[in-house]
Amino acid sequence: MKLIFLGPPGAGKGTLALRAVDILKVQQISTGSIFRAAVAAGSPLGLKVKAIMDAGKLVDDETTIALVKERLAMDDVQKGYILDGFPRTIPQAEALASFSTVDKVVNFDIPDSGVLERLGGRRVCRKCGYNFHVIFNKPSKEGICDTCGGEIYTREDDKPEAIQKRLEVYRAQTEPLIDFYRKKGLLVDIDARPLVDEIVIEFKKVLGV
Ligand code: AMP
Protein backbone atom coordinates (compact mmCIF):
# COMPACT_ATOMS: atom_id res chain seq x y z
CA MET A 1 0.00 0.00 0.00
CA LYS A 2 1.31 3.45 -0.96
CA LEU A 3 0.36 6.14 1.53
CA ILE A 4 1.00 9.81 2.12
CA PHE A 5 0.82 11.18 5.67
CA LEU A 6 -0.31 14.79 5.46
CA GLY A 7 -0.67 17.22 8.34
CA PRO A 8 0.98 20.08 10.22
CA PRO A 9 4.30 19.63 11.98
CA GLY A 10 3.76 17.96 15.34
CA ALA A 11 0.55 16.21 14.27
CA GLY A 12 2.10 12.83 15.08
CA LYS A 13 2.77 11.66 11.51
CA GLY A 14 6.17 10.21 12.36
CA THR A 15 4.93 8.52 15.53
CA LEU A 16 2.03 6.84 13.75
CA ALA A 17 4.30 5.95 10.81
CA LEU A 18 6.55 3.96 13.18
CA ARG A 19 3.51 1.86 14.17
CA ALA A 20 2.03 1.71 10.66
CA VAL A 21 5.18 0.26 9.07
CA ASP A 22 4.75 -2.80 11.30
CA ILE A 23 1.08 -3.14 10.45
CA LEU A 24 1.48 -2.70 6.70
CA LYS A 25 5.03 -4.13 6.28
CA VAL A 26 6.17 -1.15 4.22
CA GLN A 27 8.99 1.38 4.53
CA GLN A 28 8.59 4.85 6.02
CA ILE A 29 10.18 7.59 3.96
CA SER A 30 10.57 10.78 5.96
CA THR A 31 12.09 13.64 3.98
CA GLY A 32 12.72 15.51 7.25
CA SER A 33 14.73 12.55 8.61
CA ILE A 34 16.69 12.25 5.36
CA PHE A 35 17.55 15.96 5.51
CA ARG A 36 18.48 15.72 9.22
CA ALA A 37 20.77 12.76 8.52
CA ALA A 38 22.44 14.78 5.74
CA VAL A 39 22.96 17.70 8.14
CA ALA A 40 24.42 15.37 10.80
CA ALA A 41 26.77 13.83 8.23
CA GLY A 42 27.87 17.27 6.99
CA SER A 43 27.26 16.16 3.38
CA PRO A 44 26.85 18.74 0.56
CA LEU A 45 23.06 18.28 0.83
CA GLY A 46 23.26 18.81 4.59
CA LEU A 47 25.28 22.00 4.23
CA LYS A 48 22.75 23.29 1.71
CA VAL A 49 19.64 22.64 3.83
CA LYS A 50 20.76 23.26 7.44
CA ALA A 51 19.97 26.98 7.70
CA ILE A 52 16.67 26.56 5.83
CA MET A 53 15.54 23.81 8.21
CA ASP A 54 16.69 25.61 11.35
CA ALA A 55 14.55 28.60 10.31
CA GLY A 56 11.48 26.40 9.81
CA LYS A 57 11.34 27.07 6.06
CA LEU A 58 10.94 24.56 3.24
CA VAL A 59 13.81 23.16 1.21
CA ASP A 60 13.33 24.02 -2.48
CA ASP A 61 11.06 21.78 -4.56
CA GLU A 62 13.74 20.78 -7.07
CA THR A 63 16.09 19.38 -4.42
CA THR A 64 13.29 17.66 -2.50
CA ILE A 65 11.60 16.13 -5.54
CA ALA A 66 14.93 14.76 -6.87
CA LEU A 67 15.61 13.14 -3.49
CA VAL A 68 12.20 11.46 -3.28
CA LYS A 69 12.26 10.35 -6.92
CA GLU A 70 15.58 8.61 -6.33
CA ARG A 71 14.34 6.98 -3.11
CA LEU A 72 11.11 5.73 -4.72
CA ALA A 73 13.09 4.03 -7.49
CA MET A 74 14.66 1.64 -4.96
CA ASP A 75 13.60 -2.01 -4.73
CA ASP A 76 12.41 -1.98 -1.11
CA VAL A 77 9.53 0.43 -1.79
CA GLN A 78 8.04 -1.02 -4.96
CA LYS A 79 5.19 -2.75 -3.06
CA GLY A 80 4.44 0.13 -0.76
CA TYR A 81 5.61 2.97 1.42
CA ILE A 82 4.53 5.68 3.81
CA LEU A 83 5.60 9.13 2.70
CA ASP A 84 5.92 11.17 5.88
CA GLY A 85 6.46 14.88 5.21
CA PHE A 86 6.26 14.73 1.41
CA PRO A 87 4.65 16.24 -0.62
CA ARG A 88 4.47 19.61 1.11
CA THR A 89 3.67 21.83 -1.89
CA ILE A 90 1.43 21.51 -4.96
CA PRO A 91 4.45 21.25 -7.33
CA GLN A 92 5.79 18.38 -5.19
CA ALA A 93 2.40 16.61 -5.38
CA GLU A 94 2.25 17.07 -9.15
CA ALA A 95 5.80 15.74 -9.54
CA LEU A 96 4.98 12.72 -7.35
CA ALA A 97 1.99 11.90 -9.56
CA SER A 98 4.37 11.75 -12.54
CA PHE A 99 6.58 9.03 -11.01
CA SER A 100 4.35 7.09 -8.58
CA THR A 101 0.77 6.18 -7.84
CA VAL A 102 -0.73 6.72 -4.40
CA ASP A 103 -3.49 4.62 -2.78
CA LYS A 104 -4.56 6.95 0.02
CA VAL A 105 -3.63 10.22 1.66
CA VAL A 106 -4.09 10.24 5.44
CA ASN A 107 -4.86 13.75 6.66
CA PHE A 108 -3.92 14.34 10.33
CA ASP A 109 -6.44 16.80 11.70
CA ILE A 110 -5.22 18.85 14.69
CA PRO A 111 -5.75 22.49 15.80
CA ASP A 112 -2.79 24.90 16.19
CA SER A 113 -3.08 24.67 20.00
CA GLY A 114 -2.36 20.92 19.81
CA VAL A 115 0.61 21.51 17.53
CA LEU A 116 2.12 24.11 19.85
CA GLU A 117 1.71 21.85 22.89
CA ARG A 118 3.33 18.89 21.15
CA LEU A 119 6.21 20.63 19.38
CA GLY A 120 7.07 22.85 22.35
CA GLY A 121 7.60 19.74 24.52
CA ARG A 122 9.04 17.43 21.88
CA ARG A 123 12.49 15.94 22.48
CA VAL A 124 14.18 13.64 19.99
CA CYS A 125 16.88 10.99 20.21
CA ARG A 126 19.90 12.13 18.23
CA LYS A 127 20.81 8.54 17.38
CA CYS A 128 17.58 6.68 16.50
CA GLY A 129 15.15 9.57 16.00
CA TYR A 130 12.60 8.33 18.58
CA ASN A 131 10.29 11.12 19.80
CA PHE A 132 9.76 11.89 23.50
CA HIS A 133 7.70 14.62 25.17
CA VAL A 134 8.51 16.49 28.39
CA ILE A 135 5.01 15.78 29.77
CA PHE A 136 3.30 13.04 27.74
CA ASN A 137 6.17 10.68 27.01
CA LYS A 138 9.16 11.20 29.29
CA PRO A 139 12.23 8.95 28.97
CA SER A 140 12.94 6.80 32.07
CA LYS A 141 16.31 8.54 32.53
CA GLU A 142 16.42 12.25 31.74
CA GLY A 143 18.28 13.05 28.53
CA ILE A 144 18.81 9.40 27.55
CA CYS A 145 16.83 7.44 24.96
CA ASP A 146 15.00 4.36 26.32
CA THR A 147 15.26 2.64 22.96
CA CYS A 148 18.96 2.99 22.07
CA GLY A 149 20.72 4.92 24.87
CA GLY A 150 21.33 7.90 22.54
CA GLU A 151 21.32 11.54 23.62
CA ILE A 152 17.93 13.31 23.69
CA TYR A 153 17.85 16.88 22.37
CA THR A 154 15.48 19.64 21.24
CA ARG A 155 15.38 20.02 17.45
CA GLU A 156 16.49 23.49 16.37
CA ASP A 157 13.20 23.85 14.46
CA ASP A 158 11.16 22.96 17.59
CA LYS A 159 12.21 26.25 19.21
CA PRO A 160 9.36 28.81 19.48
CA GLU A 161 10.21 31.14 16.54
CA ALA A 162 10.73 28.22 14.17
CA ILE A 163 7.50 26.50 15.29
CA GLN A 164 5.52 29.64 14.43
CA LYS A 165 7.23 29.84 11.04
CA ARG A 166 6.59 26.15 10.30
CA LEU A 167 2.89 26.57 11.06
CA GLU A 168 2.69 29.59 8.74
CA VAL A 169 4.49 27.66 6.01
CA TYR A 170 2.14 24.71 6.53
CA ARG A 171 -1.00 26.86 6.20
CA ALA A 172 0.27 28.69 3.11
CA GLN A 173 1.99 25.92 1.17
CA THR A 174 0.93 22.48 2.43
CA GLU A 175 -2.70 22.86 3.52
CA PRO A 176 -3.86 23.37 -0.11
CA LEU A 177 -2.90 19.72 -0.64
CA ILE A 178 -5.94 18.68 1.43
CA ASP A 179 -8.26 19.95 -1.31
CA PHE A 180 -5.93 18.73 -4.04
CA TYR A 181 -6.17 15.13 -2.80
CA ARG A 182 -9.81 15.36 -1.65
CA LYS A 183 -10.81 16.24 -5.21
CA LYS A 184 -8.95 13.16 -6.43
CA GLY A 185 -10.96 11.04 -3.95
CA LEU A 186 -7.81 9.91 -2.13
CA LEU A 187 -8.15 11.70 1.21
CA VAL A 188 -9.06 10.05 4.52
CA ASP A 189 -9.21 12.17 7.69
CA ILE A 190 -7.87 11.13 11.07
CA ASP A 191 -8.42 12.96 14.34
CA ALA A 192 -4.79 13.44 15.45
CA ARG A 193 -5.57 14.69 18.98
CA PRO A 194 -5.88 11.39 20.92
CA LEU A 195 -2.95 9.29 22.15
CA VAL A 196 -1.21 7.15 19.56
CA ASP A 197 -2.86 3.82 20.56
CA GLU A 198 -6.30 5.27 19.79
CA ILE A 199 -5.06 6.76 16.52
CA VAL A 200 -3.72 3.36 15.48
CA ILE A 201 -7.23 1.90 15.93
CA GLU A 202 -8.79 4.67 13.84
CA PHE A 203 -6.06 4.35 11.22
CA LYS A 204 -6.77 0.62 10.79
CA LYS A 205 -10.50 1.30 10.60
CA VAL A 206 -10.33 4.01 7.93
CA LEU A 207 -7.91 1.99 5.79
CA GLY A 208 -9.65 -1.34 6.34
CA VAL A 209 -6.41 -3.11 7.43
P1 AMP B 1 9.84 17.35 9.32
O1 AMP B 1 10.71 16.43 10.10
O2 AMP B 1 8.93 16.61 8.37
O3 AMP B 1 9.08 18.33 10.19
O4 AMP B 1 10.81 18.22 8.38
C1 AMP B 1 11.79 19.05 8.94
C2 AMP B 1 12.24 20.09 7.92
O5 AMP B 1 12.80 19.44 6.77
C3 AMP B 1 11.13 20.97 7.36
O6 AMP B 1 10.80 22.06 8.21
C4 AMP B 1 11.77 21.44 6.05
O7 AMP B 1 12.78 22.42 6.28
C5 AMP B 1 12.47 20.16 5.58
N1 AMP B 1 11.55 19.33 4.77
C6 AMP B 1 11.08 18.10 5.08
N2 AMP B 1 10.26 17.65 4.11
C7 AMP B 1 10.21 18.62 3.17
C8 AMP B 1 9.53 18.76 1.94
N3 AMP B 1 8.70 17.80 1.48
N4 AMP B 1 9.71 19.91 1.23
C9 AMP B 1 10.54 20.87 1.67
N5 AMP B 1 11.19 20.81 2.84
C10 AMP B 1 11.05 19.70 3.59
Short mmCIF file of C-alpha atoms in Angstrom, two decimals, residues 35-199:
data_model
loop_
_atom_site.label_atom_id
_atom_site.label_comp_id
_atom_site.label_asym_id
_atom_site.label_seq_id
_atom_site.Cartn_x
_atom_site.Cartn_y
_atom_site.Cartn_z
CA PHE A 35 17.55 15.96 5.51
CA ARG A 36 18.48 15.72 9.22
CA ALA A 37 20.77 12.76 8.52
CA ALA A 38 22.44 14.78 5.74
CA VAL A 39 22.96 17.70 8.14
CA ALA A 40 24.42 15.37 10.80
CA ALA A 41 26.77 13.83 8.23
CA GLY A 42 27.87 17.27 6.99
CA SER A 43 27.26 16.16 3.38
CA PRO A 44 26.85 18.74 0.56
CA LEU A 45 23.06 18.28 0.83
CA GLY A 46 23.26 18.81 4.59
CA LEU A 47 25.28 22.00 4.23
CA LYS A 48 22.75 23.29 1.71
CA VAL A 49 19.64 22.64 3.83
CA LYS A 50 20.76 23.26 7.44
CA ALA A 51 19.97 26.98 7.70
CA ILE A 52 16.67 26.56 5.83
CA MET A 53 15.54 23.81 8.21
CA ASP A 54 16.69 25.61 11.35
CA ALA A 55 14.55 28.60 10.31
CA GLY A 56 11.48 26.40 9.81
CA LYS A 57 11.34 27.07 6.06
CA LEU A 58 10.94 24.56 3.24
CA VAL A 59 13.81 23.16 1.21
CA ASP A 60 13.33 24.02 -2.48
CA ASP A 61 11.06 21.78 -4.56
CA GLU A 62 13.74 20.78 -7.07
CA THR A 63 16.09 19.38 -4.42
CA THR A 64 13.29 17.66 -2.50
CA ILE A 65 11.60 16.13 -5.54
CA ALA A 66 14.93 14.76 -6.87
CA LEU A 67 15.61 13.14 -3.49
CA VAL A 68 12.20 11.46 -3.28
CA LYS A 69 12.26 10.35 -6.92
CA GLU A 70 15.58 8.61 -6.33
CA ARG A 71 14.34 6.98 -3.11
CA LEU A 72 11.11 5.73 -4.72
CA ALA A 73 13.09 4.03 -7.49
CA MET A 74 14.66 1.64 -4.96
CA ASP A 75 13.60 -2.01 -4.73
CA ASP A 76 12.41 -1.98 -1.11
CA VAL A 77 9.53 0.43 -1.79
CA GLN A 78 8.04 -1.02 -4.96
CA LYS A 79 5.19 -2.75 -3.06
CA GLY A 80 4.44 0.13 -0.76
CA TYR A 81 5.61 2.97 1.42
CA ILE A 82 4.53 5.68 3.81
CA LEU A 83 5.60 9.13 2.70
CA ASP A 84 5.92 11.17 5.88
CA GLY A 85 6.46 14.88 5.21
CA PHE A 86 6.26 14.73 1.41
CA PRO A 87 4.65 16.24 -0.62
CA ARG A 88 4.47 19.61 1.11
CA THR A 89 3.67 21.83 -1.89
CA ILE A 90 1.43 21.51 -4.96
CA PRO A 91 4.45 21.25 -7.33
CA GLN A 92 5.79 18.38 -5.19
CA ALA A 93 2.40 16.61 -5.38
CA GLU A 94 2.25 17.07 -9.15
CA ALA A 95 5.80 15.74 -9.54
CA LEU A 96 4.98 12.72 -7.35
CA ALA A 97 1.99 11.90 -9.56
CA SER A 98 4.37 11.75 -12.54
CA PHE A 99 6.58 9.03 -11.01
CA SER A 100 4.35 7.09 -8.58
CA THR A 101 0.77 6.18 -7.84
CA VAL A 102 -0.73 6.72 -4.40
CA ASP A 103 -3.49 4.62 -2.78
CA LYS A 104 -4.56 6.95 0.02
CA VAL A 105 -3.63 10.22 1.66
CA VAL A 106 -4.09 10.24 5.44
CA ASN A 107 -4.86 13.75 6.66
CA PHE A 108 -3.92 14.34 10.33
CA ASP A 109 -6.44 16.80 11.70
CA ILE A 110 -5.22 18.85 14.69
CA PRO A 111 -5.75 22.49 15.80
CA ASP A 112 -2.79 24.90 16.19
CA SER A 113 -3.08 24.67 20.00
CA GLY A 114 -2.36 20.92 19.81
CA VAL A 115 0.61 21.51 17.53
CA LEU A 116 2.12 24.11 19.85
CA GLU A 117 1.71 21.85 22.89
CA ARG A 118 3.33 18.89 21.15
CA LEU A 119 6.21 20.63 19.38
CA GLY A 120 7.07 22.85 22.35
CA GLY A 121 7.60 19.74 24.52
CA ARG A 122 9.04 17.43 21.88
CA ARG A 123 12.49 15.94 22.48
CA VAL A 124 14.18 13.64 19.99
CA CYS A 125 16.88 10.99 20.21
CA ARG A 126 19.90 12.13 18.23
CA LYS A 127 20.81 8.54 17.38
CA CYS A 128 17.58 6.68 16.50
CA GLY A 129 15.15 9.57 16.00
CA TYR A 130 12.60 8.33 18.58
CA ASN A 131 10.29 11.12 19.80
CA PHE A 132 9.76 11.89 23.50
CA HIS A 133 7.70 14.62 25.17
CA VAL A 134 8.51 16.49 28.39
CA ILE A 135 5.01 15.78 29.77
CA PHE A 136 3.30 13.04 27.74
CA ASN A 137 6.17 10.68 27.01
CA LYS A 138 9.16 11.20 29.29
CA PRO A 139 12.23 8.95 28.97
CA SER A 140 12.94 6.80 32.07
CA LYS A 141 16.31 8.54 32.53
CA GLU A 142 16.42 12.25 31.74
CA GLY A 143 18.28 13.05 28.53
CA ILE A 144 18.81 9.40 27.55
CA CYS A 145 16.83 7.44 24.96
CA ASP A 146 15.00 4.36 26.32
CA THR A 147 15.26 2.64 22.96
CA CYS A 148 18.96 2.99 22.07
CA GLY A 149 20.72 4.92 24.87
CA GLY A 150 21.33 7.90 22.54
CA GLU A 151 21.32 11.54 23.62
CA ILE A 152 17.93 13.31 23.69
CA TYR A 153 17.85 16.88 22.37
CA THR A 154 15.48 19.64 21.24
CA ARG A 155 15.38 20.02 17.45
CA GLU A 156 16.49 23.49 16.37
CA ASP A 157 13.20 23.85 14.46
CA ASP A 158 11.16 22.96 17.59
CA LYS A 159 12.21 26.25 19.21
CA PRO A 160 9.36 28.81 19.48
CA GLU A 161 10.21 31.14 16.54
CA ALA A 162 10.73 28.22 14.17
CA ILE A 163 7.50 26.50 15.29
CA GLN A 164 5.52 29.64 14.43
CA LYS A 165 7.23 29.84 11.04
CA ARG A 166 6.59 26.15 10.30
CA LEU A 167 2.89 26.57 11.06
CA GLU A 168 2.69 29.59 8.74
CA VAL A 169 4.49 27.66 6.01
CA TYR A 170 2.14 24.71 6.53
CA ARG A 171 -1.00 26.86 6.20
CA ALA A 172 0.27 28.69 3.11
CA GLN A 173 1.99 25.92 1.17
CA THR A 174 0.93 22.48 2.43
CA GLU A 175 -2.70 22.86 3.52
CA PRO A 176 -3.86 23.37 -0.11
CA LEU A 177 -2.90 19.72 -0.64
CA ILE A 178 -5.94 18.68 1.43
CA ASP A 179 -8.26 19.95 -1.31
CA PHE A 180 -5.93 18.73 -4.04
CA TYR A 181 -6.17 15.13 -2.80
CA ARG A 182 -9.81 15.36 -1.65
CA LYS A 183 -10.81 16.24 -5.21
CA LYS A 184 -8.95 13.16 -6.43
CA GLY A 185 -10.96 11.04 -3.95
CA LEU A 186 -7.81 9.91 -2.13
CA LEU A 187 -8.15 11.70 1.21
CA VAL A 188 -9.06 10.05 4.52
CA ASP A 189 -9.21 12.17 7.69
CA ILE A 190 -7.87 11.13 11.07
CA ASP A 191 -8.42 12.96 14.34
CA ALA A 192 -4.79 13.44 15.45
CA ARG A 193 -5.57 14.69 18.98
CA PRO A 194 -5.88 11.39 20.92
CA LEU A 195 -2.95 9.29 22.15
CA VAL A 196 -1.21 7.15 19.56
CA ASP A 197 -2.86 3.82 20.56
CA GLU A 198 -6.30 5.27 19.79
CA ILE A 199 -5.06 6.76 16.52
#
